Coordinates of C-alpha atoms in Angstrom, one line a residue:
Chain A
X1 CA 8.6 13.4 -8.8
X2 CA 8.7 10.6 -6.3
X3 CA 9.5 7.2 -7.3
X4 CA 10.1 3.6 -6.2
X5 CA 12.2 1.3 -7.8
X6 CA 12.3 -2.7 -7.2
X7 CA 14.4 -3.9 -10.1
X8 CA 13.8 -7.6 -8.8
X9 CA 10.4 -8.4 -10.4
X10 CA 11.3 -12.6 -8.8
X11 CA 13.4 -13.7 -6.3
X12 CA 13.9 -17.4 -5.1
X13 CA 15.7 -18.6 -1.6
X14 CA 16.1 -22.0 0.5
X15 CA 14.4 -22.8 3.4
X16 CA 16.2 -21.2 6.7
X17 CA 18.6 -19.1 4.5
X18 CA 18.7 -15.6 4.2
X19 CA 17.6 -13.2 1.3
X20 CA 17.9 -9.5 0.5
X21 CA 15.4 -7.5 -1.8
X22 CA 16.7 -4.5 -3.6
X23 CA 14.4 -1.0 -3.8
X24 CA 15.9 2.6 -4.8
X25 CA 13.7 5.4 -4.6
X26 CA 14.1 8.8 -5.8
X27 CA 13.0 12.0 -3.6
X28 CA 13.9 15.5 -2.8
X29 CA 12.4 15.6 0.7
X30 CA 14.3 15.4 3.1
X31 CA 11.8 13.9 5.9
X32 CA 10.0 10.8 4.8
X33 CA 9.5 7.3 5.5
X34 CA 9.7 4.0 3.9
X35 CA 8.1 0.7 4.0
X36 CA 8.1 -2.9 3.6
X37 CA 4.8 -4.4 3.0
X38 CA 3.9 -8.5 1.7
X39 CA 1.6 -9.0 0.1
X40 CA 0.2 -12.8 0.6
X41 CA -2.1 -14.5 -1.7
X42 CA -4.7 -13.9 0.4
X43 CA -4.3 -10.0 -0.7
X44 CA -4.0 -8.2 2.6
X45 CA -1.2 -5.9 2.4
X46 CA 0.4 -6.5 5.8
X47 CA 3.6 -3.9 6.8
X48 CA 6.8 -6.0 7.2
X49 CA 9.3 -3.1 8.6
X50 CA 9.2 0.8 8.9
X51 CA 12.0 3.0 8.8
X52 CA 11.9 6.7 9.5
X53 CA 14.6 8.6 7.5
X54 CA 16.0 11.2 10.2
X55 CA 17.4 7.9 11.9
X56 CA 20.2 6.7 10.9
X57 CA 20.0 3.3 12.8
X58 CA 18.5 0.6 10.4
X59 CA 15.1 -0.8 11.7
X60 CA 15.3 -4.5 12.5
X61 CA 11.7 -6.6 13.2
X62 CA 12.8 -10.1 14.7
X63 CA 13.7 -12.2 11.5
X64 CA 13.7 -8.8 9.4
X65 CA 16.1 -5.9 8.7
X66 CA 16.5 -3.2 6.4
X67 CA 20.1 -1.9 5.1
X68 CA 19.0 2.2 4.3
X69 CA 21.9 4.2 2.4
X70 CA 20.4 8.0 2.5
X71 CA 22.2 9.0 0.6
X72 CA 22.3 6.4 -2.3
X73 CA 18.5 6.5 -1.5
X74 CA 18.9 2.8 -1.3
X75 CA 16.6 0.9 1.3
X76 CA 16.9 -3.2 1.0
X77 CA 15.1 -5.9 2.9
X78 CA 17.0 -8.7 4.5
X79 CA 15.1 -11.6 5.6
X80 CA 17.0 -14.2 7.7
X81 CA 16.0 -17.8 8.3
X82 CA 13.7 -17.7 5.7
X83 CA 10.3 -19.8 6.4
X84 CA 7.5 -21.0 3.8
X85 CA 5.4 -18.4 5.2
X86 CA 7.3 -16.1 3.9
X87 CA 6.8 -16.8 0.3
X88 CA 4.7 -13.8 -1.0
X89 CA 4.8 -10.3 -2.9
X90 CA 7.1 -7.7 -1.1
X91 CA 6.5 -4.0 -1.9
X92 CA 8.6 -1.0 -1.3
X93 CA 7.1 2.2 -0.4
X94 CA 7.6 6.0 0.4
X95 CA 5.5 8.9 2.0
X96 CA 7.0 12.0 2.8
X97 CA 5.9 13.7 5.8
X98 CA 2.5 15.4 5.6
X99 CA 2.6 13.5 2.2
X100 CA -0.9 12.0 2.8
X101 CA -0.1 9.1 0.4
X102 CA 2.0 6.2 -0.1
X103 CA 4.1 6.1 -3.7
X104 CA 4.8 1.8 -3.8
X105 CA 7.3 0.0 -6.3
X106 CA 6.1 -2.4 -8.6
X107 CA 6.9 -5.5 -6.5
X108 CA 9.1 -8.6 -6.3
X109 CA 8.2 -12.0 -6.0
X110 CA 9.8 -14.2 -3.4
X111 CA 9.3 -17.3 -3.4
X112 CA 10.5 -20.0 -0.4
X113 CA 11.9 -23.2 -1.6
X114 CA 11.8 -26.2 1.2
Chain B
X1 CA -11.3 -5.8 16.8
X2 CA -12.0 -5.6 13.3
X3 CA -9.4 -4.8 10.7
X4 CA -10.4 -2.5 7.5
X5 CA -13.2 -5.0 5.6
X6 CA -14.1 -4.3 2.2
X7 CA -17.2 -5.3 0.3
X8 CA -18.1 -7.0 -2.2
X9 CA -14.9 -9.1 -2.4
X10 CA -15.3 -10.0 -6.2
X11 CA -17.8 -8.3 -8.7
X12 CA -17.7 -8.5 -12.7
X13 CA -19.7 -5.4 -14.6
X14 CA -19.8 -4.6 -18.6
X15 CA -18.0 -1.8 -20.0
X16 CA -20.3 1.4 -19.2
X17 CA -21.6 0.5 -16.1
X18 CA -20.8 1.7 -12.6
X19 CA -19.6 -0.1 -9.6
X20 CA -19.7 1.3 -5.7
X21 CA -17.1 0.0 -3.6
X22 CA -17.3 0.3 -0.1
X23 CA -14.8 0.2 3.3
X24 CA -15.0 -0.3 7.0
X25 CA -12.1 1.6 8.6
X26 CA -9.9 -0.1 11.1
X27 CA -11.9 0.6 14.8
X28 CA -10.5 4.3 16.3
X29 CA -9.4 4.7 12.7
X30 CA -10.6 7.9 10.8
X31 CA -8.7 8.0 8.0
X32 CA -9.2 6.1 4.3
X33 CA -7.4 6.0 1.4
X34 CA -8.3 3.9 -1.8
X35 CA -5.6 2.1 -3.7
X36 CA -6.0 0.8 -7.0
X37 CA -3.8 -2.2 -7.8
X38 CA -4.0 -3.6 -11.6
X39 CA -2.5 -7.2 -12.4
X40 CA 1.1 -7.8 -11.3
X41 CA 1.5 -3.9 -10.1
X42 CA 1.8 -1.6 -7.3
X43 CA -0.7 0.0 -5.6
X44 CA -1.7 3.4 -6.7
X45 CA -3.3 5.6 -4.8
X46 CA -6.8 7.0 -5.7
X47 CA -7.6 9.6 -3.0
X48 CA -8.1 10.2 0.6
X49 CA -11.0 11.1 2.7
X50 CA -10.5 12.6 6.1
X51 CA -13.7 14.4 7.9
X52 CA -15.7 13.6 5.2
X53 CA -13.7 15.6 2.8
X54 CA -11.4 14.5 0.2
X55 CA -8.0 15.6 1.1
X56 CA -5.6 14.6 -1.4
X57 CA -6.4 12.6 -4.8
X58 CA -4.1 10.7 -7.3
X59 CA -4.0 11.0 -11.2
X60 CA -7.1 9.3 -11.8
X61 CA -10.2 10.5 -13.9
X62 CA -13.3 12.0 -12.2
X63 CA -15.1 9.1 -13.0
X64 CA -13.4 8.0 -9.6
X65 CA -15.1 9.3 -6.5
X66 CA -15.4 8.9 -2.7
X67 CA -17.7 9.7 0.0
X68 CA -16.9 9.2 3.3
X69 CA -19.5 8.8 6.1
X70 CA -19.8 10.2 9.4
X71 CA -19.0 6.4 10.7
X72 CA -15.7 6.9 9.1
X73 CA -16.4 4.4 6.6
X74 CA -16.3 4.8 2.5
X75 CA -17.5 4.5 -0.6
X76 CA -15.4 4.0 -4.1
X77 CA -17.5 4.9 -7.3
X78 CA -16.4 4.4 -10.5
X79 CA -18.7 5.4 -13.8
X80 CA -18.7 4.5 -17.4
X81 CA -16.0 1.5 -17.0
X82 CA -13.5 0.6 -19.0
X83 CA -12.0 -2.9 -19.4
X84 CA -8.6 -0.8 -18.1
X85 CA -10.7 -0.2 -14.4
X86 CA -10.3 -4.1 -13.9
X87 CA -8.3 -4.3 -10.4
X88 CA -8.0 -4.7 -7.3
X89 CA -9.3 -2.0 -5.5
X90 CA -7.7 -1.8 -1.6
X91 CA -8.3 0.3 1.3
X92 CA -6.5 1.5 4.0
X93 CA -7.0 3.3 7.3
X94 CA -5.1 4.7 9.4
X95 CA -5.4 7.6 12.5
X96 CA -5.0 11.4 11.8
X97 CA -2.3 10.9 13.4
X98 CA -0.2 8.6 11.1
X99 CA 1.7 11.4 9.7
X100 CA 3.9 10.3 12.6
X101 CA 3.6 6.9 12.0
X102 CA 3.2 6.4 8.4
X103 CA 1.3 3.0 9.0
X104 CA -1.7 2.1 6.9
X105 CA -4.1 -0.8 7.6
X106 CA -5.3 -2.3 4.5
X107 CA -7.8 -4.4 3.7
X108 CA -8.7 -7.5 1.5
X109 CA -9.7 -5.9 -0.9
X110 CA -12.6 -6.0 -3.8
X111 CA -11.9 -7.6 -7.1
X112 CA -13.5 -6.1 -9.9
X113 CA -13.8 -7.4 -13.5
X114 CA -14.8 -5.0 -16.2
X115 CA -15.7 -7.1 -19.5

């Protein structure tokens, strides 16, 4: 069965500094994909960062980056210069090709100090 | 151009009762899915409707169905509720192709309260 771990339920960081969200996932395909989404307060689940896993090159969206170990089936989130905006739930997720569905992790909770 | 919108954005029902949800794809969109995201969770998917056939369903009851409409657009239904079907209920659209992609749109969502 597929999973998605986030074993970070809260995370905190400083204004302008840089943070890193943990997610592990477990799969025996060998042609997915895997997502960053935030979720705001205002509920819309907006995608952050997409990374296909035949490429080893990790996807990088301006202030965002992902660090993807294949083989460790790791895939973290790096968020430099952190802004207020920022400050909202970040979910993990997996779909394997011709999957049809998106298998998320339960979540972490960043939150932006000034 | 309109994102996915979802209606109504907050609803309470008893326990019993039944609830229709409903979803306006993204525009050139043909694809939804319905998530189902309880308190401090993940989404979990619900199932997918693609040509007005559902194409792929999660572990949920059949007291959980879908229509989809030749507009594209959906309906969630859920009978007899249970205080456990309190949620927030989100859709997502996407393109038949987004098997290449993997990028869903998602909506606001719809609050629902079972007491």
């Amino acid at each position: 069965a597929q999973t998605v771990t986030q074993s970070q339920p809260e995370m905190s960081v400083q204004e302008a500094e840089t943070v890193t969200l943990s997610c592990t996932y477990d799969t025996s395909e060998s042609d997915y994909y895997l997502f960053w989404y935030k979720q705001p307060p205002s509920r819309q689940m907006i995608l952050v960062i997409r990374q296909e896993a035949y490429k080893q090159q990790n996807a990088t969206e301006n202030r965002f980056s992902v660090n993807f170990q294949k083989a460790a089936k790791s895939f973290s989130l790096k968020i430099s210069d952190s802004q207020l905006g920022d400050a909202a739930m970040y979910f993990c997720a997996y779909i394997y090709n011709q999957g049809g569905k998106l298998i998320f992790g339960q979540g972490t909770e960043l939150s932006v100090k000034p | 151009d309109a994102g996915v919108t979802q209606s109504p954005t907050h609803l309470i029902k008893t326990r019993g009762q039944q609830v229709t949800l409903r979803c306006s794809p993204k525009s050139g969109h043909d694809t939804v899915s319905w998530y189902q995201q309880a308190l401090g969770q993940g989404p979990q998917f619900i199932f997918q409707y693609y040509e007005e056939e559902e194409r792929q369903r999660g572990n949920f009851p059949d007291r959980f169905s879908g229509h989809q409409f030749p507009n594209y657009s959906s309906e969630l239904n859920v009978n007899a509720l249970l205080l456990g079907d309190s949620a927030l209920y989100l859709c997502a659209s996407s393109s038949e192709g987004w098997r290449n992609t993997g990028e869903l749109f998602f909506g606001e969502g719809s609050r629902l309260t079972v007491l």
